[in-house]
Short mmCIF file of C-alpha atoms and ligand atoms in Angstrom, two decimals:
data_model
loop_
_atom_site.label_atom_id
_atom_site.label_comp_id
_atom_site.label_asym_id
_atom_site.label_seq_id
_atom_site.Cartn_x
_atom_site.Cartn_y
_atom_site.Cartn_z
CA MET A 1 -25.38 42.79 27.79
CA LYS A 2 -21.74 42.62 26.79
CA ALA A 3 -19.05 43.16 29.44
CA LEU A 4 -15.37 43.77 28.83
CA VAL A 5 -13.01 43.06 31.75
CA ILE A 6 -9.62 44.69 31.19
CA GLY A 7 -6.69 43.32 33.24
CA ALA A 8 -8.30 39.99 34.12
CA GLY A 9 -5.02 38.11 34.57
CA GLY A 10 -4.67 39.27 38.19
CA PHE A 11 -6.29 38.23 41.46
CA VAL A 12 -9.74 39.79 40.97
CA GLY A 13 -10.26 39.10 37.24
CA GLY A 14 -11.34 35.45 37.36
CA TYR A 15 -13.77 36.12 40.21
CA LEU A 16 -15.32 39.07 38.37
CA ILE A 17 -15.69 37.05 35.16
CA ASN A 18 -17.53 34.31 37.06
CA GLU A 19 -19.82 36.85 38.74
CA LEU A 20 -20.66 38.51 35.39
CA ILE A 21 -21.32 35.19 33.66
CA SER A 22 -23.68 34.18 36.47
CA ARG A 23 -25.56 37.47 35.77
CA GLU A 24 -25.83 36.43 32.10
CA TYR A 25 -23.37 38.92 30.68
CA GLU A 26 -21.53 37.91 27.53
CA VAL A 27 -17.94 38.37 28.76
CA CYS A 28 -14.72 39.26 26.95
CA ALA A 29 -11.67 39.48 29.23
CA THR A 30 -8.18 40.77 28.51
CA LYS A 31 -4.85 39.76 29.96
CA LEU A 32 -1.24 40.61 29.26
CA PRO A 33 0.47 38.35 26.70
CA GLY A 34 2.02 35.42 28.60
CA GLU A 35 -0.48 35.65 31.48
CA SER A 36 -3.38 33.26 32.00
CA ILE A 37 -6.78 33.99 33.52
CA LYS A 38 -7.36 31.92 36.64
CA ILE A 39 -10.87 30.93 37.69
CA PHE A 40 -10.99 29.78 41.32
CA GLY A 41 -13.80 27.43 42.28
CA GLU A 42 -16.46 26.30 39.86
CA ALA A 43 -16.38 28.06 36.44
CA LYS A 44 -19.82 29.44 35.64
CA GLY A 45 -19.45 29.35 31.86
CA ASP A 46 -17.42 30.34 28.82
CA PHE A 47 -15.90 33.68 27.99
CA ARG A 48 -13.70 35.14 25.29
CA THR A 49 -10.06 36.01 26.04
CA GLU A 50 -7.89 38.62 24.28
CA ASP A 51 -4.38 39.92 24.89
CA LEU A 52 -4.13 43.63 25.65
CA ASP A 53 -1.35 45.83 26.92
CA ILE A 54 -3.07 48.99 28.16
CA LEU A 55 -0.02 50.99 27.01
CA ASP A 56 -0.90 50.17 23.37
CA GLU A 57 -3.46 52.87 22.43
CA ASN A 58 -4.24 51.45 18.98
CA ALA A 59 -4.85 47.99 20.38
CA ILE A 60 -7.44 49.42 22.82
CA ILE A 61 -9.34 51.05 19.95
CA SER A 62 -9.31 47.85 17.84
CA LEU A 63 -10.53 45.81 20.80
CA LEU A 64 -13.41 48.19 21.54
CA GLU A 65 -14.44 48.29 17.86
CA ASP A 66 -14.37 44.52 17.77
CA THR A 67 -16.18 43.81 21.05
CA ALA A 68 -18.57 46.83 21.30
CA PRO A 69 -19.10 46.38 25.05
CA ASP A 70 -22.02 47.84 27.01
CA CYS A 71 -19.98 47.83 30.20
CA ILE A 72 -16.22 47.97 30.81
CA PHE A 73 -14.49 47.02 34.08
CA HIS A 74 -10.99 48.52 34.18
CA LEU A 75 -8.86 46.35 36.49
CA ALA A 76 -5.53 46.63 34.64
CA ALA A 77 -2.97 48.25 36.88
CA GLN A 78 0.46 48.21 38.38
CA SER A 79 -1.08 47.42 41.78
CA SER A 80 1.95 46.93 44.01
CA VAL A 81 2.68 49.78 46.45
CA ALA A 82 6.27 48.55 46.92
CA LEU A 83 6.92 48.44 43.15
CA SER A 84 5.35 51.87 42.72
CA TRP A 85 8.18 53.37 44.80
CA LYS A 86 10.77 51.51 42.71
CA MET A 87 9.14 52.21 39.32
CA PRO A 88 7.09 55.41 39.72
CA ALA A 89 7.11 56.37 36.03
CA LEU A 90 5.99 52.91 34.88
CA THR A 91 3.26 52.93 37.55
CA ALA A 92 2.07 56.33 36.30
CA ASP A 93 2.18 55.14 32.68
CA ILE A 94 0.04 52.07 33.35
CA ASN A 95 -2.35 53.55 35.91
CA ILE A 96 -2.77 57.11 34.57
CA LYS A 97 -1.84 57.12 30.88
CA GLY A 98 -3.48 53.68 30.47
CA CYS A 99 -6.70 55.06 31.95
CA ILE A 100 -6.64 58.18 29.77
CA ASP A 101 -6.02 56.12 26.63
CA LEU A 102 -8.89 53.82 27.56
CA LEU A 103 -11.30 56.73 28.15
CA GLU A 104 -10.22 58.39 24.88
CA ALA A 105 -10.76 55.11 23.02
CA VAL A 106 -14.20 54.65 24.59
CA ARG A 107 -15.12 58.25 23.72
CA LYS A 108 -14.24 57.61 20.07
CA THR A 109 -15.69 54.11 19.63
CA VAL A 110 -18.37 53.22 22.21
CA PRO A 111 -19.22 56.55 23.91
CA SER A 112 -22.34 55.29 25.67
CA ALA A 113 -20.62 52.32 27.36
CA ARG A 114 -20.62 52.33 31.15
CA ILE A 115 -17.08 52.28 32.59
CA ILE A 116 -16.21 51.13 36.09
CA LEU A 117 -12.77 52.39 37.11
CA ILE A 118 -11.34 50.31 39.92
CA GLY A 119 -9.45 52.49 42.37
CA SER A 120 -8.32 51.85 45.91
CA GLY A 121 -8.97 52.73 49.55
CA GLU A 122 -5.23 53.59 49.51
CA GLU A 123 -6.26 56.83 47.79
CA TYR A 124 -7.42 58.27 51.15
CA GLY A 125 -3.95 57.74 52.64
CA HIS A 126 -3.33 60.05 55.59
CA SER A 127 -6.97 61.23 55.46
CA ALA A 128 -8.06 57.72 56.55
CA ASN A 129 -6.10 58.12 59.77
CA ARG A 130 -9.08 59.03 61.96
CA GLU A 131 -11.40 57.42 64.47
CA GLU A 132 -14.49 57.30 62.27
CA ALA A 133 -14.80 55.39 58.99
CA VAL A 134 -13.82 57.27 55.84
CA ASN A 135 -16.58 58.19 53.39
CA GLU A 136 -16.36 59.36 49.79
CA THR A 137 -16.60 63.08 50.69
CA VAL A 138 -13.27 62.98 52.54
CA LEU A 139 -10.51 64.60 50.50
CA PRO A 140 -7.84 61.96 49.74
CA ASP A 141 -4.25 62.56 50.82
CA PRO A 142 -2.38 59.64 49.22
CA GLY A 143 0.72 58.34 51.00
CA ASN A 144 2.43 56.48 48.17
CA ILE A 145 2.94 56.58 44.39
CA TYR A 146 0.40 53.82 43.68
CA ALA A 147 -2.26 55.70 45.66
CA VAL A 148 -1.47 58.97 43.84
CA THR A 149 -1.96 57.27 40.46
CA LYS A 150 -5.29 55.75 41.55
CA TYR A 151 -6.49 59.12 42.84
CA ALA A 152 -5.44 60.63 39.49
CA GLN A 153 -7.49 57.92 37.73
CA ASN A 154 -10.49 58.86 39.89
CA MET A 155 -10.16 62.57 39.05
CA ILE A 156 -9.70 61.83 35.34
CA GLY A 157 -12.85 59.68 35.41
CA ARG A 158 -14.87 62.50 36.99
CA LEU A 159 -13.46 65.01 34.50
CA TYR A 160 -14.37 62.85 31.46
CA CYS A 161 -17.83 62.25 32.90
CA ARG A 162 -18.46 65.99 33.37
CA SER A 163 -16.73 67.19 30.20
CA TYR A 164 -17.97 64.57 27.72
CA ASP A 165 -21.05 63.28 29.52
CA MET A 166 -19.53 59.79 29.61
CA ASP A 167 -21.01 57.08 31.85
CA ILE A 168 -18.14 56.62 34.30
CA ILE A 169 -18.24 55.35 37.89
CA SER A 170 -15.23 54.98 40.18
CA VAL A 171 -14.73 52.47 42.94
CA ARG A 172 -12.40 52.64 45.93
CA ALA A 173 -11.76 49.05 46.96
CA PHE A 174 -10.35 48.46 50.45
CA ASN A 175 -8.33 45.32 51.34
CA HIS A 176 -9.73 42.24 49.66
CA ILE A 177 -8.83 38.66 50.46
CA GLY A 178 -9.51 35.22 49.02
CA PRO A 179 -8.04 32.05 47.55
CA GLY A 180 -5.44 32.77 44.87
CA GLN A 181 -4.16 36.06 46.25
CA LEU A 182 -0.37 36.36 46.15
CA PRO A 183 1.40 35.89 49.51
CA LYS A 184 2.81 39.41 49.37
CA PHE A 185 -0.55 40.40 50.94
CA VAL A 186 -0.75 39.92 54.68
CA ILE A 187 -3.64 37.44 55.09
CA SER A 188 -2.53 35.27 52.19
CA ASP A 189 1.01 35.35 53.63
CA PHE A 190 -0.14 34.20 57.12
CA CYS A 191 -2.35 31.43 55.68
CA LYS A 192 0.46 30.20 53.43
CA GLN A 193 2.87 30.13 56.37
CA ALA A 194 0.31 28.18 58.46
CA ALA A 195 -0.34 25.69 55.62
CA ASP A 196 3.41 25.21 55.09
CA ILE A 197 3.80 24.45 58.82
CA GLU A 198 0.95 21.89 58.67
CA LEU A 199 2.63 20.25 55.67
CA GLY A 200 5.95 20.05 57.55
CA ARG A 201 7.65 22.46 55.12
CA ASN A 202 8.39 25.13 57.75
CA GLU A 203 9.31 25.28 61.42
CA PRO A 204 6.18 26.05 63.53
CA VAL A 205 6.68 29.82 63.57
CA ILE A 206 4.74 32.55 61.71
CA ARG A 207 6.78 35.70 61.13
CA VAL A 208 4.78 38.90 61.35
CA GLY A 209 5.02 42.67 60.99
CA ASN A 210 2.75 45.25 62.65
CA LEU A 211 -0.15 43.31 64.19
CA ALA A 212 -1.74 46.35 65.83
CA ALA A 213 -2.83 47.95 62.53
CA LYS A 214 -6.58 47.74 61.90
CA ARG A 215 -7.75 47.18 58.33
CA ASP A 216 -11.04 46.68 56.52
CA PHE A 217 -11.07 43.24 54.84
CA THR A 218 -13.69 41.94 52.40
CA ASP A 219 -13.83 38.58 50.63
CA VAL A 220 -13.04 39.00 46.92
CA ARG A 221 -16.31 37.19 46.03
CA ASP A 222 -18.24 39.93 47.86
CA VAL A 223 -16.05 42.59 46.22
CA VAL A 224 -16.86 41.44 42.67
CA ARG A 225 -20.56 41.24 43.58
CA ALA A 226 -20.27 44.90 44.61
CA TYR A 227 -18.62 45.76 41.25
CA ALA A 228 -21.46 44.08 39.36
CA ASP A 229 -24.09 45.77 41.57
CA ILE A 230 -22.41 49.15 40.97
CA ALA A 231 -22.47 48.51 37.21
CA ALA A 232 -26.18 47.68 37.43
CA LYS A 233 -27.40 50.29 39.92
CA GLY A 234 -24.62 52.82 40.60
CA ARG A 235 -25.00 56.50 39.73
CA LYS A 236 -22.99 57.92 36.84
CA GLY A 237 -20.09 60.17 37.92
CA GLU A 238 -20.05 58.88 41.49
CA THR A 239 -17.33 57.21 43.55
CA TYR A 240 -18.17 54.23 45.78
CA ASN A 241 -16.17 52.77 48.65
CA VAL A 242 -16.17 48.97 48.60
CA GLY A 243 -15.27 47.37 51.93
CA SER A 244 -16.79 45.57 54.88
CA GLY A 245 -17.36 48.77 56.87
CA LYS A 246 -15.53 47.28 59.84
CA ALA A 247 -11.79 47.54 60.56
CA ILE A 248 -10.28 44.69 62.57
CA PRO A 249 -6.80 44.35 64.06
CA ILE A 250 -4.46 42.11 62.06
CA SER A 251 -3.64 40.39 65.39
CA SER A 252 -7.19 39.05 65.73
CA ILE A 253 -7.08 37.65 62.17
CA LEU A 254 -3.81 35.90 62.97
CA ASP A 255 -5.37 34.43 66.14
CA LYS A 256 -8.24 33.09 64.03
CA ILE A 257 -5.84 31.54 61.48
CA CYS A 258 -3.94 29.81 64.31
CA GLU A 259 -7.27 28.54 65.69
CA LEU A 260 -8.31 27.18 62.27
CA SER A 261 -4.96 25.50 61.67
CA SER A 262 -4.25 21.96 62.87
CA ALA A 263 -0.67 22.95 63.73
CA GLN A 264 0.72 24.39 66.99
CA ILE A 265 2.06 27.75 65.84
CA SER A 266 4.11 30.38 67.63
CA ILE A 267 4.40 34.00 66.49
CA GLU A 268 7.67 35.86 65.92
CA THR A 269 8.03 39.56 65.10
CA ASP A 270 10.14 40.32 62.04
CA SER A 271 11.25 43.96 61.73
CA ALA A 272 11.66 43.53 57.95
CA ARG A 273 7.88 43.06 57.71
CA PHE A 274 7.10 46.44 59.30
CA ARG A 275 6.08 49.19 56.86
CA PRO A 276 7.23 52.74 57.48
CA ASN A 277 4.38 55.12 58.41
CA ASP A 278 1.76 52.41 58.81
CA VAL A 279 -1.62 54.13 59.33
CA PRO A 280 -3.10 52.68 62.60
CA LYS A 281 -6.66 52.25 61.32
CA ILE A 282 -8.33 52.27 57.91
CA GLU A 283 -12.08 51.66 57.78
CA ALA A 284 -14.48 52.20 54.88
CA ASP A 285 -17.82 53.93 55.31
CA ILE A 286 -20.01 51.93 52.88
CA THR A 287 -23.30 53.75 53.49
CA LYS A 288 -23.42 55.14 49.94
CA LEU A 289 -22.84 51.73 48.32
CA LYS A 290 -25.50 50.11 50.52
CA THR A 291 -28.03 52.88 49.90
CA ASP A 292 -27.61 53.03 46.12
CA THR A 293 -27.25 49.32 45.35
CA GLY A 294 -28.53 47.35 48.35
CA TRP A 295 -25.17 45.50 48.49
CA ALA A 296 -23.87 44.13 51.79
CA PRO A 297 -21.01 41.73 52.44
CA ARG A 298 -22.15 38.11 52.89
CA ILE A 299 -19.01 36.06 53.43
CA GLU A 300 -17.84 35.83 57.04
CA LEU A 301 -14.14 36.27 57.78
CA GLU A 302 -13.91 32.70 59.09
CA ARG A 303 -15.08 31.27 55.76
CA SER A 304 -12.58 33.42 53.82
CA LEU A 305 -9.74 32.25 56.08
CA THR A 306 -10.80 28.60 55.83
CA ASP A 307 -10.88 28.83 52.01
CA ILE A 308 -7.49 30.59 51.85
CA LEU A 309 -5.92 28.00 54.17
CA ASP A 310 -7.36 25.20 51.98
CA TYR A 311 -6.03 26.93 48.87
CA TRP A 312 -2.47 26.90 50.28
CA ARG A 313 -2.83 23.35 51.66
CA ASN A 314 -3.62 22.13 48.12
CA TYR A 315 -1.25 24.49 46.28
CA ARG A 316 1.27 22.85 43.96
O1 A2R B 1 1.43 43.21 36.94
P1 A2R B 1 0.99 41.91 36.37
O2 A2R B 1 1.94 41.27 35.42
O3 A2R B 1 0.46 40.94 37.45
O4 A2R B 1 -0.30 42.21 35.42
C1 A2R B 1 -1.39 42.98 35.95
C2 A2R B 1 -2.12 43.67 34.82
N1 A2R B 1 -1.33 44.71 34.17
C3 A2R B 1 -1.60 45.16 32.94
N2 A2R B 1 -2.61 44.89 32.09
C4 A2R B 1 -2.60 45.50 30.89
N3 A2R B 1 -1.64 46.35 30.50
C5 A2R B 1 -0.60 46.65 31.31
N4 A2R B 1 0.37 47.47 30.87
C6 A2R B 1 -0.55 46.05 32.60
N5 A2R B 1 0.32 46.09 33.64
C7 A2R B 1 -0.16 45.28 34.59
O5 A2R B 1 -3.31 44.12 35.44
C8 A2R B 1 -2.51 42.14 36.52
O6 A2R B 1 -2.72 40.97 35.78
C9 A2R B 1 -3.71 43.08 36.35
C10 A2R B 1 -4.13 43.70 37.67
O7 A2R B 1 -4.32 42.67 38.57
P2 A2R B 1 -3.67 42.63 40.03
O8 A2R B 1 -2.40 43.39 40.05
O9 A2R B 1 -3.65 41.22 40.50
O10 A2R B 1 -4.74 43.45 40.85
P3 A2R B 1 -6.11 42.86 41.49
O11 A2R B 1 -5.85 42.47 42.90
O12 A2R B 1 -6.72 41.89 40.55
O13 A2R B 1 -6.95 44.19 41.57
C11 A2R B 1 -7.70 44.67 40.45
C12 A2R B 1 -7.77 46.18 40.53
C13 A2R B 1 -6.40 46.84 40.31
O14 A2R B 1 -6.64 47.98 39.51
C14 A2R B 1 -5.99 47.25 41.70
O15 A2R B 1 -5.13 48.37 41.67
C15 A2R B 1 -7.33 47.58 42.34
O16 A2R B 1 -8.22 46.59 41.80
O17 A2R B 1 -7.33 47.49 43.73
#
């Protein structure tokens, strides 16, 4: 089986490539020119790399003709919520037009390929603000530009599946964490601050935003296992939540990081780190994913945090 991973220069790409190689896929992965694909941990084997800007329609067609994939994982995105407010049109171009151009190119060149569109738990937005976990039947009510574009991608995927009988599945990934994630994400940020304190680079204070918010965190290695399981066993035309199924307060994660760190750390609230309209709790209902694929998260939070702390301790 041949897999094409589009947008593999980001956080998830290298992990997904490794997972697919270990399942004996022949992998081709794309990145933006100037980017590199980072494999964290032990590389499981070789793969082919190509440059692709998803805004270049002709380049997508050439790549598909050349690689003839059985399965396509579409990771390429403008994935920053903050940047989506600053550059809404660019975010829409990459996340919506890029998706449409990809689906059109697949329809013309490799119409029977399975496509996994990677969306986000952010799509639920205000609809996730409820006591119970959010399942795939809940109507999304996105709260930012990024989330709107990912919800548009989801709807376009369903439309192409119904209209052209294409083999498209959408995923809504909730917060994922792991070594190599940029420190603009909360857990990576806390671990980096703790590692910098241990290394004597910072005063022994971690600066934090809203610690009361509860979020659903999954290790990226479990997330990519879910993507591969969905590609193997998921149902065409469906949407799957990918998360741990359990929201935990950010404060308890910070306590754990302080416990795992060798430094004596105090906590300071920084108003600049608060986000407007933070939803108090976001939790994924993962019943559908479990039922259809048998997937369940395996990596405990403590192991993820230990690995992220080690990553920042050794970061050059
Ligand atoms: O924004 P950059 O320079 O980090 O590049 C990102 C890349 N990308 C593009 N690829 C092709 N054509 C474009 N016009 C284009 N613009 C941006 O897609 C980055 O290398 C990759 C997406 O990776 P990350 O932003 O690190 O996302 P991550 O955490 O790997 O998540 C994968 C997917 C994304 O669709 C997220 O929205 C979703 O999972 O949660």
